[in-house]
Amino acid sequence: MTSPAHEHDMITMARRARTVLAGGRTALLTLPCEQARGWVGMIDDGGEPVLMASTDGRVAKAARIGRRSWVEVPGHFGERLILAGPLRVVAGTTEQILRRLADLGRTVSTEDGVTDGLSVLAVSVDDVVLCLPTTDEDCRPRRWPTSTVGRRIDLAAYAFAEPDLISAYAPELIEHLNVGHADQMRQLARHALPTAIAGDVAGVQVSGLDRYGIDLWRVDAAGAEQVRVTFRQPLIEPRSLGRELRRLLDQSTNTSE
């Protein structure tokens, strides 16, 4: 009989596996029967890796006959997710599939935006392995070595798990905040500390983001200091970040008046 602790651990691992896939944009595709291997663009579709390939190419031909394949997806924190199963052609036209994914907030980049001659493929996942990174002496995660031993994830747990979309998209969201919303981040940092004096912040850099809050480095006359801004409630998906930041900025504006 499976213990409650083991079940909880499996659920946690399944959630992390789904999060790695949700945040993945490229994957190492292997088709052992075709002796083919290479990096491909990829996007998550409900737990299945979806990729695009030339309709007349080797990969699409293998998908049409259901060749077994596996993809290896690198995670933001050094994980390696391995998903195996038959490769198939996704039903529908390329335009229909891309429109459906776009409605879910997912986009697939194509060269010059052209989809002519491309097929959308997916792996029908029947085996899931998650490899966690080793750590250096200073506790920083390292990239995964090829010899890393992974943990097999129960398929039912994987199917029912929901990804942490904030963690999955964190690098993209952080870059967007630093590049496109520097003034708003400076305003947040200015009011994040009770002792902050209006106008004393020389620079701000977003350094971390999770469901519960955002980490900022603020630089003022006294030097650099890390600030944690906590959200009112955990975020569920990326669009909720914008709403929460607007609330925090309105709050800081009202406080300063």
XYZ file of N, CA and C in Angstrom:
771
model
N 0.845 -1.189 0.000
C 0.000 0.000 0.000
C 0.889 1.251 0.000
N 0.514 2.232 -0.812
C 1.287 3.457 -0.905
C 1.021 4.353 0.292
N 2.070 4.860 0.916
C 1.912 5.710 2.086
C 1.468 7.109 1.670
N 0.784 7.848 2.573
C 0.377 9.221 2.262
C 1.572 10.109 1.915
N 2.692 9.900 2.596
C 3.890 10.703 2.320
C 4.389 10.457 0.904
N 4.362 9.186 0.481
C 4.804 8.853 -0.874
C 3.871 9.473 -1.905
N 2.563 9.422 -1.641
C 1.594 10.003 -2.567
C 1.792 11.510 -2.676
N 2.033 12.160 -1.551
C 2.256 13.606 -1.555
C 3.517 13.940 -2.337
N 4.566 13.158 -2.153
C 5.807 13.374 -2.877
C 5.598 13.188 -4.375
N 4.818 12.175 -4.752
C 4.558 11.929 -6.162
C 3.767 13.083 -6.778
N 2.782 13.587 -6.045
C 1.993 14.719 -6.538
C 2.879 15.947 -6.722
N 3.779 16.177 -5.775
C 4.707 17.307 -5.862
C 5.623 17.163 -7.065
N 6.158 15.954 -7.276
C 7.040 15.709 -8.409
C 6.288 15.852 -9.732
N 5.045 15.370 -9.770
C 4.245 15.481 -10.989
C 3.985 16.944 -11.318
N 3.700 17.746 -10.299
C 3.476 19.174 -10.509
C 4.742 19.846 -11.034
N 5.879 19.440 -10.501
C 7.137 20.038 -10.973
C 7.411 19.631 -12.421
N 7.102 18.370 -12.753
C 7.285 17.914 -14.134
C 6.417 18.719 -15.089
N 5.152 18.942 -14.727
C 4.260 19.728 -15.568
C 4.749 21.170 -15.683
N 5.330 21.699 -14.607
C 5.840 23.064 -14.626
C 7.032 23.187 -15.565
N 7.917 22.194 -15.546
C 9.064 22.197 -16.468
C 8.576 22.211 -17.916
N 7.584 21.372 -18.212
C 7.080 21.318 -19.585
C 6.414 22.631 -19.970
N 5.628 23.207 -19.061
C 4.935 24.460 -19.365
C 5.917 25.585 -19.662
N 7.074 25.560 -19.010
C 8.058 26.612 -19.215
C 9.031 26.331 -20.344
N 8.955 25.145 -20.937
C 9.891 24.772 -21.991
C 9.558 25.426 -23.322
N 10.589 25.787 -24.052
C 10.411 26.327 -25.393
C 11.187 25.516 -26.430
N 12.149 24.763 -25.977
C 12.907 23.876 -26.858
C 13.055 22.519 -26.174
N 13.253 21.494 -26.984
C 13.426 20.141 -26.442
C 14.344 19.352 -27.361
N 15.016 18.376 -26.776
C 15.868 17.485 -27.545
C 15.029 16.277 -27.940
N 14.715 16.179 -29.226
C 13.863 15.109 -29.743
C 14.725 13.953 -30.230
N 14.370 12.740 -29.813
C 15.089 11.538 -30.254
C 14.093 10.563 -30.880
N 14.409 10.115 -32.080
C 13.648 9.078 -32.776
C 14.590 7.899 -32.999
N 14.621 6.952 -32.054
C 15.610 5.871 -32.143
C 15.487 5.030 -33.414
N 14.265 4.755 -33.866
C 14.095 3.934 -35.069
C 14.592 4.640 -36.322
N 14.546 5.978 -36.285
C 15.008 6.751 -37.444
C 16.465 7.180 -37.289
N 17.048 6.850 -36.140
C 18.414 7.287 -35.823
C 18.549 8.804 -36.003
N 17.533 9.504 -35.494
C 17.506 10.959 -35.623
C 17.442 11.585 -34.239
N 18.174 12.684 -34.087
C 18.193 13.397 -32.815
C 18.542 14.855 -33.061
N 17.811 15.750 -32.421
C 18.121 17.164 -32.585
C 17.186 18.039 -31.777
N 17.580 19.298 -31.604
C 16.786 20.247 -30.836
C 15.670 20.807 -31.711
N 14.481 20.911 -31.115
C 13.312 21.414 -31.831
C 12.583 22.425 -30.960
N 11.832 23.311 -31.610
C 10.954 24.199 -30.870
C 9.785 23.408 -30.309
N 9.311 23.793 -29.117
C 8.291 22.985 -28.456
C 7.395 23.868 -27.597
N 6.158 23.409 -27.394
C 5.240 24.097 -26.500
C 4.371 23.053 -25.813
N 3.917 23.372 -24.615
C 3.090 22.454 -23.828
C 1.634 22.553 -24.254
N 0.984 21.423 -24.413
C -0.454 21.390 -24.694
C -1.096 20.381 -23.754
N -1.413 20.846 -22.548
C -2.074 19.987 -21.578
C -1.259 18.798 -21.126
N 0.048 18.947 -21.061
C 0.919 17.860 -20.619
C 1.582 17.108 -21.749
N 1.235 17.436 -22.994
C 1.881 16.815 -24.145
C 2.786 17.826 -24.840
N 4.013 17.424 -25.183
C 4.880 18.324 -25.935
C 4.437 18.390 -27.390
N 4.256 19.605 -27.875
C 3.837 19.843 -29.253
C 4.970 20.546 -29.990
N 5.236 20.117 -31.202
C 6.300 20.724 -31.994
C 5.860 20.828 -33.444
N 6.569 21.658 -34.193
C 6.261 21.818 -35.607
C 7.430 21.333 -36.437
N 7.106 20.698 -37.561
C 8.140 20.160 -38.433
C 7.668 20.223 -39.875
N 8.612 20.203 -40.786
C 8.279 20.209 -42.208
C 7.411 19.004 -42.543
N 6.325 19.243 -43.243
C 5.399 18.171 -43.597
C 6.085 17.052 -44.371
N 7.051 17.397 -45.182
C 7.745 16.400 -45.999
C 9.031 15.888 -45.354
N 9.303 16.350 -44.127
C 10.555 15.980 -43.484
C 10.516 14.632 -42.784
N 11.669 14.245 -42.283
C 11.849 12.944 -41.646
C 11.009 12.783 -40.379
N 10.917 13.857 -39.586
C 10.197 13.776 -38.320
C 8.697 13.610 -38.562
N 8.138 14.393 -39.484
C 6.707 14.283 -39.772
C 6.362 12.914 -40.354
N 7.219 12.382 -41.184
C 6.975 11.051 -41.744
C 6.957 10.001 -40.634
N 7.863 10.134 -39.658
C 7.885 9.205 -38.529
C 6.608 9.337 -37.698
N 6.081 10.575 -37.579
C 4.849 10.792 -36.817
C 3.657 10.132 -37.497
N 3.646 10.137 -38.813
C 2.504 9.575 -39.536
C 2.380 8.059 -39.356
N 3.462 7.401 -38.985
C 3.397 5.957 -38.739
C 3.558 5.641 -37.246
N 3.473 6.685 -36.410
C 3.460 6.482 -34.963
C 4.758 5.960 -34.375
N 5.873 6.424 -34.893
C 7.165 5.987 -34.365
C 7.325 6.418 -32.910
N 7.910 5.548 -32.098
C 8.169 5.894 -30.695
C 9.300 6.915 -30.627
N 9.142 7.845 -29.721
C 10.120 8.916 -29.584
C 10.182 9.345 -28.127
N 11.137 10.195 -27.847
C 11.123 10.869 -26.544
C 11.744 12.251 -26.684
N 11.291 13.142 -25.806
C 11.834 14.493 -25.781
C 12.404 14.753 -24.399
N 13.482 15.509 -24.369
C 14.122 15.912 -23.113
C 14.011 17.431 -23.016
N 13.337 17.891 -21.977
C 13.056 19.319 -21.806
C 13.862 19.856 -20.633
N 14.733 20.838 -20.850
C 15.482 21.421 -19.733
C 14.621 22.413 -18.957
N 14.714 22.374 -17.624
C 13.954 23.290 -16.772
C 14.769 24.512 -16.404
N 14.080 25.533 -15.910
C 14.742 26.785 -15.533
C 15.694 26.607 -14.352
N 15.467 25.589 -13.535
C 16.265 25.412 -12.321
C 17.133 24.156 -12.395
N 17.509 23.770 -13.604
C 18.421 22.649 -13.788
C 17.769 21.292 -13.906
N 16.422 21.229 -13.927
C 15.763 19.940 -14.076
C 15.901 19.436 -15.521
N 15.630 18.156 -15.681
C 15.525 17.573 -17.021
C 14.299 16.662 -17.038
N 13.342 16.990 -17.881
C 12.118 16.211 -17.995
C 12.187 15.363 -19.260
N 11.962 14.053 -19.105
C 11.980 13.140 -20.245
C 10.575 12.579 -20.431
N 10.006 12.829 -21.609
C 8.672 12.345 -21.947
C 8.785 11.421 -23.152
N 8.241 10.210 -23.025
C 8.344 9.229 -24.105
C 6.967 8.779 -24.541
N 6.890 8.352 -25.808
C 5.638 7.842 -26.339
C 5.623 7.953 -27.848
N 4.583 7.415 -28.477
C 4.478 7.500 -29.932
C 4.335 8.949 -30.394
N 5.000 9.271 -31.476
C 4.871 10.595 -32.089
C 3.704 10.545 -33.075
N 2.855 11.566 -33.053
C 1.695 11.573 -33.940
C 1.494 12.954 -34.548
N 0.723 12.994 -35.631
C 0.321 14.259 -36.242
C -0.960 14.718 -35.558
N -0.992 15.959 -35.089
C -2.165 16.492 -34.410
C -3.268 16.746 -35.439
N -4.487 16.332 -35.105
C -5.617 16.487 -36.018
C -5.958 17.953 -36.228
N -6.356 18.292 -37.450
C -6.738 19.663 -37.779
C -5.670 20.349 -38.606
N -6.036 21.494 -39.174
C -5.055 22.250 -39.942
C -4.107 22.969 -38.998
N -2.958 23.332 -39.510
C -1.973 24.043 -38.687
C -2.567 25.339 -38.140
N -3.311 26.074 -38.972
C -3.905 27.330 -38.545
C -4.902 27.111 -37.409
N -5.724 26.069 -37.506
C -6.703 25.775 -36.460
C -6.019 25.460 -35.135
N -4.958 24.665 -35.204
C -4.256 24.260 -33.984
C -3.576 25.457 -33.333
N -2.917 26.289 -34.144
C -2.231 27.455 -33.599
C -3.227 28.451 -33.010
N -4.411 28.567 -33.617
C -5.444 29.457 -33.090
C -5.939 28.949 -31.731
N -6.126 27.631 -31.627
C -6.576 27.051 -30.357
C -5.540 27.282 -29.260
N -4.269 27.074 -29.580
C -3.215 27.283 -28.593
C -3.125 28.757 -28.197
N -3.309 29.647 -29.170
C -3.256 31.081 -28.880
C -4.383 31.484 -27.939
N -5.555 30.867 -28.086
C -6.680 31.151 -27.195
C -6.363 30.739 -25.766
N -5.469 29.769 -25.606
C -5.055 29.309 -24.278
C -3.865 30.105 -23.748
N -3.432 31.097 -24.520
C -2.296 31.911 -24.094
C -0.953 31.346 -24.487
N -0.926 30.395 -25.420
C 0.330 29.782 -25.862
C 0.566 30.102 -27.324
N 1.793 30.440 -27.667
C 2.117 30.751 -29.048
C 3.293 29.915 -29.502
N 3.244 29.534 -30.768
C 4.332 28.774 -31.385
C 4.995 29.669 -32.415
N 6.276 29.920 -32.264
C 6.993 30.775 -33.205
C 7.384 29.982 -34.446
N 7.194 30.602 -35.592
C 7.619 30.000 -36.848
C 8.465 31.010 -37.610
N 9.278 30.542 -38.485
C 10.157 31.422 -39.244
C 9.334 32.354 -40.120
N 9.477 33.661 -39.887
C 8.749 34.692 -40.635
C 7.238 34.562 -40.481
N 6.782 33.803 -39.464
C 5.360 33.641 -39.249
C 4.662 32.784 -40.284
N 5.421 32.092 -41.111
C 4.847 31.278 -42.181
C 4.623 29.849 -41.692
N 3.424 29.317 -41.939
C 3.097 27.953 -41.510
C 2.903 27.004 -42.687
N 2.991 27.525 -43.904
C 2.830 26.668 -45.080
C 3.897 25.578 -45.082
N 3.469 24.357 -45.344
C 4.417 23.247 -45.407
C 4.841 22.698 -44.072
N 4.167 23.158 -42.978
C 4.516 22.687 -41.642
C 3.378 21.852 -41.062
N 3.726 20.812 -40.334
C 2.756 19.984 -39.624
C 2.964 20.137 -38.124
N 1.873 20.056 -37.363
C 1.946 20.113 -35.905
C 1.954 18.681 -35.379
N 2.975 18.354 -34.602
C 3.162 17.000 -34.084
C 3.083 17.021 -32.557
N 2.797 15.866 -31.970
C 2.743 15.756 -30.510
C 3.196 14.369 -30.093
N 3.716 14.271 -28.893
C 4.094 12.995 -28.304
C 2.939 12.522 -27.420
N 2.405 11.335 -27.697
C 1.364 10.736 -26.844
C 2.068 10.117 -25.638
N 2.165 10.873 -24.577
C 3.017 10.528 -23.435
C 2.537 9.261 -22.728
N 3.443 8.279 -22.618
C 3.134 7.077 -21.839
C 4.226 6.747 -20.828
N 5.221 7.631 -20.722
C 6.295 7.430 -19.743
C 6.876 8.790 -19.389
N 7.016 9.059 -18.089
C 7.500 10.358 -17.612
C 8.620 10.142 -16.607
N 9.747 10.773 -16.836
C 10.882 10.712 -15.912
C 11.361 12.135 -15.646
N 11.536 12.477 -14.382
C 12.042 13.791 -14.008
C 13.387 13.632 -13.322
N 14.400 14.298 -13.867
C 15.744 14.295 -13.281
C 15.967 15.640 -12.594
N 16.353 15.592 -11.328
C 16.629 16.808 -10.583
C 18.113 17.097 -10.594
N 18.501 18.360 -10.579
C 19.915 18.711 -10.684
C 20.688 18.423 -9.408
N 21.960 18.193 -9.571
C 22.843 18.143 -8.407
C 23.144 19.579 -8.008
N 23.755 19.783 -6.857
C 24.073 21.134 -6.408
C 25.552 21.237 -6.087
N 26.090 22.427 -6.307
C 27.473 22.694 -5.942
C 27.557 22.944 -4.439
N 28.772 23.106 -3.950
C 28.971 23.323 -2.522
C 28.302 24.611 -2.056
N 28.160 25.594 -2.975
C 27.510 26.843 -2.574
C 26.000 26.770 -2.782
N 25.490 25.529 -3.032
C 24.045 25.261 -3.128
C 23.395 25.814 -4.390
N 24.198 26.207 -5.372
C 23.605 26.630 -6.625
C 23.388 25.403 -7.510
N 22.215 25.307 -8.187
C 21.980 24.146 -9.055
C 22.876 24.165 -10.273
N 23.311 22.992 -10.690
C 24.119 22.869 -11.895
C 23.261 22.309 -13.012
N 23.717 22.456 -14.232
C 23.041 21.820 -15.350
C 23.136 20.314 -15.193
N 22.128 19.597 -15.700
C 22.078 18.163 -15.513
C 23.104 17.441 -16.374
N 23.852 16.506 -15.786
C 24.760 15.672 -16.572
C 23.976 14.550 -17.238
N 24.529 13.980 -18.278
C 23.838 12.917 -19.008
C 23.681 11.665 -18.159
N 24.467 11.539 -17.102
C 24.414 10.339 -16.276
C 23.392 10.443 -15.135
N 22.685 11.577 -15.048
C 21.743 11.776 -13.950
C 20.660 10.701 -13.946
N 20.380 10.135 -12.779
C 19.320 9.152 -12.629
C 18.039 9.881 -12.280
N 16.955 9.595 -13.016
C 15.711 10.312 -12.808
C 14.711 9.538 -11.981
N 13.624 10.203 -11.674
C 12.526 9.629 -10.910
C 11.335 9.442 -11.846
N 10.821 8.214 -11.953
C 9.680 7.957 -12.821
C 8.410 8.490 -12.152
N 7.607 9.216 -12.925
C 6.391 9.834 -12.416
C 5.187 8.995 -12.821
N 4.307 8.742 -11.857
C 3.086 7.999 -12.125
C 2.258 8.756 -13.164
N 1.771 8.035 -14.187
C 1.050 8.683 -15.284
C -0.240 9.349 -14.816
N -0.940 8.714 -13.878
C -2.176 9.310 -13.367
C -1.877 10.613 -12.626
N -0.832 10.607 -11.811
C -0.442 11.820 -11.085
C -0.046 12.915 -12.059
N 0.677 12.548 -13.104
C 1.103 13.514 -14.120
C -0.108 14.094 -14.854
N -1.066 13.238 -15.197
C -2.239 13.680 -15.956
C -3.086 14.666 -15.160
N -3.182 14.471 -13.841
C -4.041 15.315 -13.021
C -3.311 16.531 -12.440
N -1.993 16.560 -12.554
C -1.223 17.665 -11.984
C -1.434 18.947 -12.791
N -1.401 20.077 -12.101
C -1.483 21.387 -12.746
C -0.132 22.082 -12.615
N 0.384 22.648 -13.683
C 1.675 23.326 -13.589
C 1.590 24.632 -12.817
N 2.697 25.026 -12.214
C 2.817 26.345 -11.596
C 3.223 27.302 -12.718
N 2.262 27.979 -13.315
C 2.529 28.788 -14.501
C 3.375 30.021 -14.190
N 3.322 30.521 -12.964
C 4.157 31.663 -12.609
C 5.628 31.244 -12.619
N 5.928 30.096 -12.018
C 7.292 29.583 -12.036
C 7.728 29.237 -13.460
N 6.801 28.663 -14.240
C 7.132 28.258 -15.607
C 7.519 29.449 -16.469
N 6.794 30.561 -16.312
C 7.038 31.728 -17.157
C 7.879 32.798 -16.474
N 8.405 32.497 -15.279
C 9.122 33.513 -14.491
C 10.234 34.217 -15.262
N 11.146 33.512 -15.963
C 12.214 34.230 -16.676
C 11.681 35.246 -17.684
N 10.640 34.880 -18.436
C 10.067 35.794 -19.422
C 9.376 36.969 -18.739
N 8.664 36.690 -17.645
C 7.967 37.752 -16.930
C 8.954 38.722 -16.289
N 10.025 38.197 -15.719
C 11.039 39.053 -15.091
C 11.691 39.963 -16.125
N 12.035 39.402 -17.274
C 12.641 40.219 -18.340
C 11.666 41.310 -18.794
N 10.397 40.944 -18.928
C 9.391 41.922 -19.356
C 9.267 43.060 -18.340
N 9.273 42.741 -17.054
C 9.163 43.777 -16.026
C 10.380 44.686 -16.025
N 11.567 44.110 -16.156
C 12.791 44.907 -16.129
C 12.933 45.800 -17.358
N 12.510 45.287 -18.505
C 12.680 46.040 -19.749
C 11.536 47.017 -19.990
N 10.303 46.544 -19.775
C 9.152 47.363 -20.148
C 8.480 48.126 -19.031
N 8.819 47.826 -17.776
C 8.119 48.464 -16.653
C 9.097 48.927 -15.575
N 10.214 49.484 -15.990
C 11.241 49.912 -15.033
C 10.728 50.985 -14.081
N 9.955 51.937 -14.599
C 9.454 53.024 -13.743
C 8.494 52.488 -12.685
N 7.630 51.561 -13.091
C 6.688 50.986 -12.123
C 7.412 50.166 -11.069
N 8.478 49.455 -11.471
C 9.236 48.679 -10.496
C 9.965 49.605 -9.520
N 10.406 50.768 -10.020
C 11.052 51.741 -9.132
C 10.032 52.281 -8.123
N 8.815 52.502 -8.582
C 7.768 52.969 -7.672
C 7.456 51.921 -6.612
N 7.402 50.650 -7.032
C 7.160 49.566 -6.075
C 8.259 49.517 -5.028
N 9.506 49.579 -5.488
C 10.646 49.481 -4.571
C 10.707 50.667 -3.633
N 10.289 51.834 -4.107
C 10.349 53.045 -3.285
C 9.436 52.938 -2.062
N 8.334 52.202 -2.234
C 7.357 52.113 -1.148
C 7.352 50.744 -0.471
N 8.308 49.902 -0.831
C 8.325 48.556 -0.260
C 8.850 48.535 1.165
N 9.674 49.534 1.516
C 10.233 49.595 2.862
C 9.624 50.774 3.625
N 9.282 50.552 4.888
C 8.684 51.634 5.679
C 9.574 52.858 5.778
N 10.890 52.656 5.716
C 11.823 53.764 5.890
C 12.178 54.435 4.579
N 11.567 53.972 3.476
C 11.922 54.527 2.173
C 11.524 55.998 2.080
N 12.366 56.786 1.477
C 12.102 58.205 1.265
C 11.808 58.412 -0.210
N 10.719 59.056 -0.521
C 10.324 59.248 -1.913
C 11.453 59.895 -2.708
N 11.733 59.303 -3.849
C 12.741 59.870 -4.735
C 14.148 59.398 -4.475
N 14.364 58.528 -3.483
C 15.728 58.144 -3.138
C 16.219 56.898 -3.876
N 15.368 56.285 -4.724
C 15.751 55.053 -5.408
C 16.438 55.388 -6.727
N 17.704 54.981 -6.843
C 18.465 55.265 -8.055
C 18.241 54.215 -9.136
N 18.006 52.969 -8.737
C 17.806 51.903 -9.708
C 17.147 50.700 -9.075
N 16.461 49.922 -9.903
C 15.748 48.732 -9.425
C 15.907 47.623 -10.438
N 16.052 46.401 -9.947
C 16.133 45.224 -10.807
C 15.295 44.112 -10.195
N 14.362 43.572 -10.979
C 13.597 42.415 -10.519
C 14.515 41.201 -10.584
N 14.673 40.502 -9.469
C 15.589 39.360 -9.413
C 14.874 38.023 -9.247
N 13.630 38.046 -8.800
C 12.930 36.790 -8.586
C 11.427 36.993 -8.588
N 10.707 35.931 -8.957
C 9.255 35.993 -9.007
C 8.693 34.600 -8.758
N 7.701 34.507 -7.868
C 6.986 33.252 -7.673
C 5.529 33.579 -7.401
N 4.756 32.566 -7.076
C 3.311 32.758 -6.876
C 3.005 33.699 -5.716
N 3.926 33.811 -4.771
C 3.644 34.513 -3.522
C 4.197 35.928 -3.468
N 5.106 36.286 -4.387
C 5.658 37.624 -4.328
C 6.755 37.850 -5.347
N 7.322 39.041 -5.291
C 8.353 39.449 -6.233
C 9.562 39.969 -5.463
N 10.765 39.618 -5.921
C 12.004 40.068 -5.284
C 12.625 41.169 -6.129
N 13.015 42.253 -5.471
C 13.619 43.398 -6.150
C 14.945 43.750 -5.487
N 15.908 44.150 -6.304
C 17.107 44.789 -5.775
C 16.943 46.283 -6.005
N 16.958 47.062 -4.911
C 16.858 48.515 -5.041
C 18.194 49.138 -4.648
N 18.590 50.123 -5.408
C 19.859 50.817 -5.167
C 19.555 52.266 -4.809
N 20.067 52.701 -3.653
C 19.901 54.093 -3.244
C 21.225 54.611 -2.699
N 21.197 55.720 -2.037
C 22.428 56.345 -1.534
C 23.157 55.463 -0.535
N 22.439 54.572 0.136
C 23.054 53.701 1.146
C 23.622 52.416 0.539
N 23.357 52.177 -0.748
C 23.845 50.950 -1.389
C 22.709 50.121 -1.951
N 22.970 48.830 -2.136
C 21.976 47.920 -2.702
C 21.311 47.112 -1.599
N 20.029 46.911 -1.750
C 19.273 46.170 -0.742
C 18.193 45.345 -1.439
N 18.011 44.104 -1.000
C 16.980 43.262 -1.579
C 15.656 43.480 -0.860
N 14.599 43.585 -1.647
C 13.268 43.862 -1.117
C 12.320 42.759 -1.578
N 11.489 42.286 -0.676
C 10.468 41.297 -1.008
C 9.099 41.964 -0.936
N 8.376 41.920 -2.056
C 7.017 42.447 -2.111
C 6.075 41.250 -2.167
N 5.234 41.108 -1.161
C 4.338 39.950 -1.057
C 2.992 40.257 -1.691
N 2.486 39.309 -2.445
C 1.175 39.466 -3.059
C 0.074 39.229 -2.030
N -1.083 39.792 -2.283
C -2.212 39.640 -1.367
C -2.656 38.176 -1.290
N -2.606 37.475 -2.425
C -2.916 36.047 -2.477
C -2.086 35.419 -3.579
N -1.820 34.107 -3.501
C -0.983 33.453 -4.512
C -1.560 33.616 -5.914
N -0.687 33.869 -6.874
C -1.107 34.024 -8.260
C -1.375 32.655 -8.883
N -2.321 32.619 -9.809
C -2.683 31.364 -10.456
C -2.076 31.266 -11.849
N -2.129 32.343 -12.601
C -1.611 32.327 -13.966
C -1.027 33.708 -14.291
N -0.225 33.811 -15.355
C 0.518 35.049 -15.621
C -0.332 36.305 -15.715
N -1.558 36.212 -16.266
C -2.372 37.420 -16.390
C -2.745 38.005 -15.036
N -2.762 37.175 -13.995
C -3.088 37.685 -12.664
C -1.951 38.536 -12.099
N -0.740 38.409 -12.659
C 0.385 39.225 -12.203
C 0.127 40.690 -12.504
N -0.367 40.978 -13.715
C -0.642 42.363 -14.079
C -1.668 42.996 -13.154
N -2.731 42.252 -12.825
C -3.762 42.780 -11.936
C -3.203 43.066 -10.547
N -2.354 42.141 -10.047
C -1.794 42.312 -8.707
C -0.814 43.480 -8.665
N -0.021 43.641 -9.720
C 0.923 44.759 -9.754
C 0.185 46.089 -9.825
N -0.907 46.143 -10.585
C -1.698 47.389 -10.634
C -2.263 47.726 -9.255
N -2.703 46.707 -8.525
C -3.222 46.931 -7.179
C -2.134 47.483 -6.266
N -0.937 46.870 -6.334
C 0.177 47.312 -5.490
C 0.611 48.727 -5.853
N 0.623 49.062 -7.148
C 1.033 50.397 -7.567
C -0.013 51.435 -7.141
N -1.290 51.095 -7.254
C -2.339 52.007 -6.778
C -2.225 52.226 -5.278
N -1.918 51.152 -4.570
C -1.750 51.226 -3.117
C -0.590 52.140 -2.744
N 0.516 52.004 -3.477
C 1.695 52.828 -3.177
C 1.419 54.293 -3.510
N 0.648 54.547 -4.570
C 0.304 55.917 -4.929
C -0.580 56.563 -3.861
N -1.568 55.819 -3.383
C -2.453 56.326 -2.335
C -1.710 56.593 -1.034
N -0.701 55.732 -0.758
C 0.074 55.893 0.483
C 0.905 57.166 0.457
N 1.399 57.515 -0.745
C 2.288 58.666 -0.861
C 1.528 59.993 -0.879
N 0.208 59.916 -1.116
C -0.572 61.155 -1.181
C -0.910 61.706 0.203
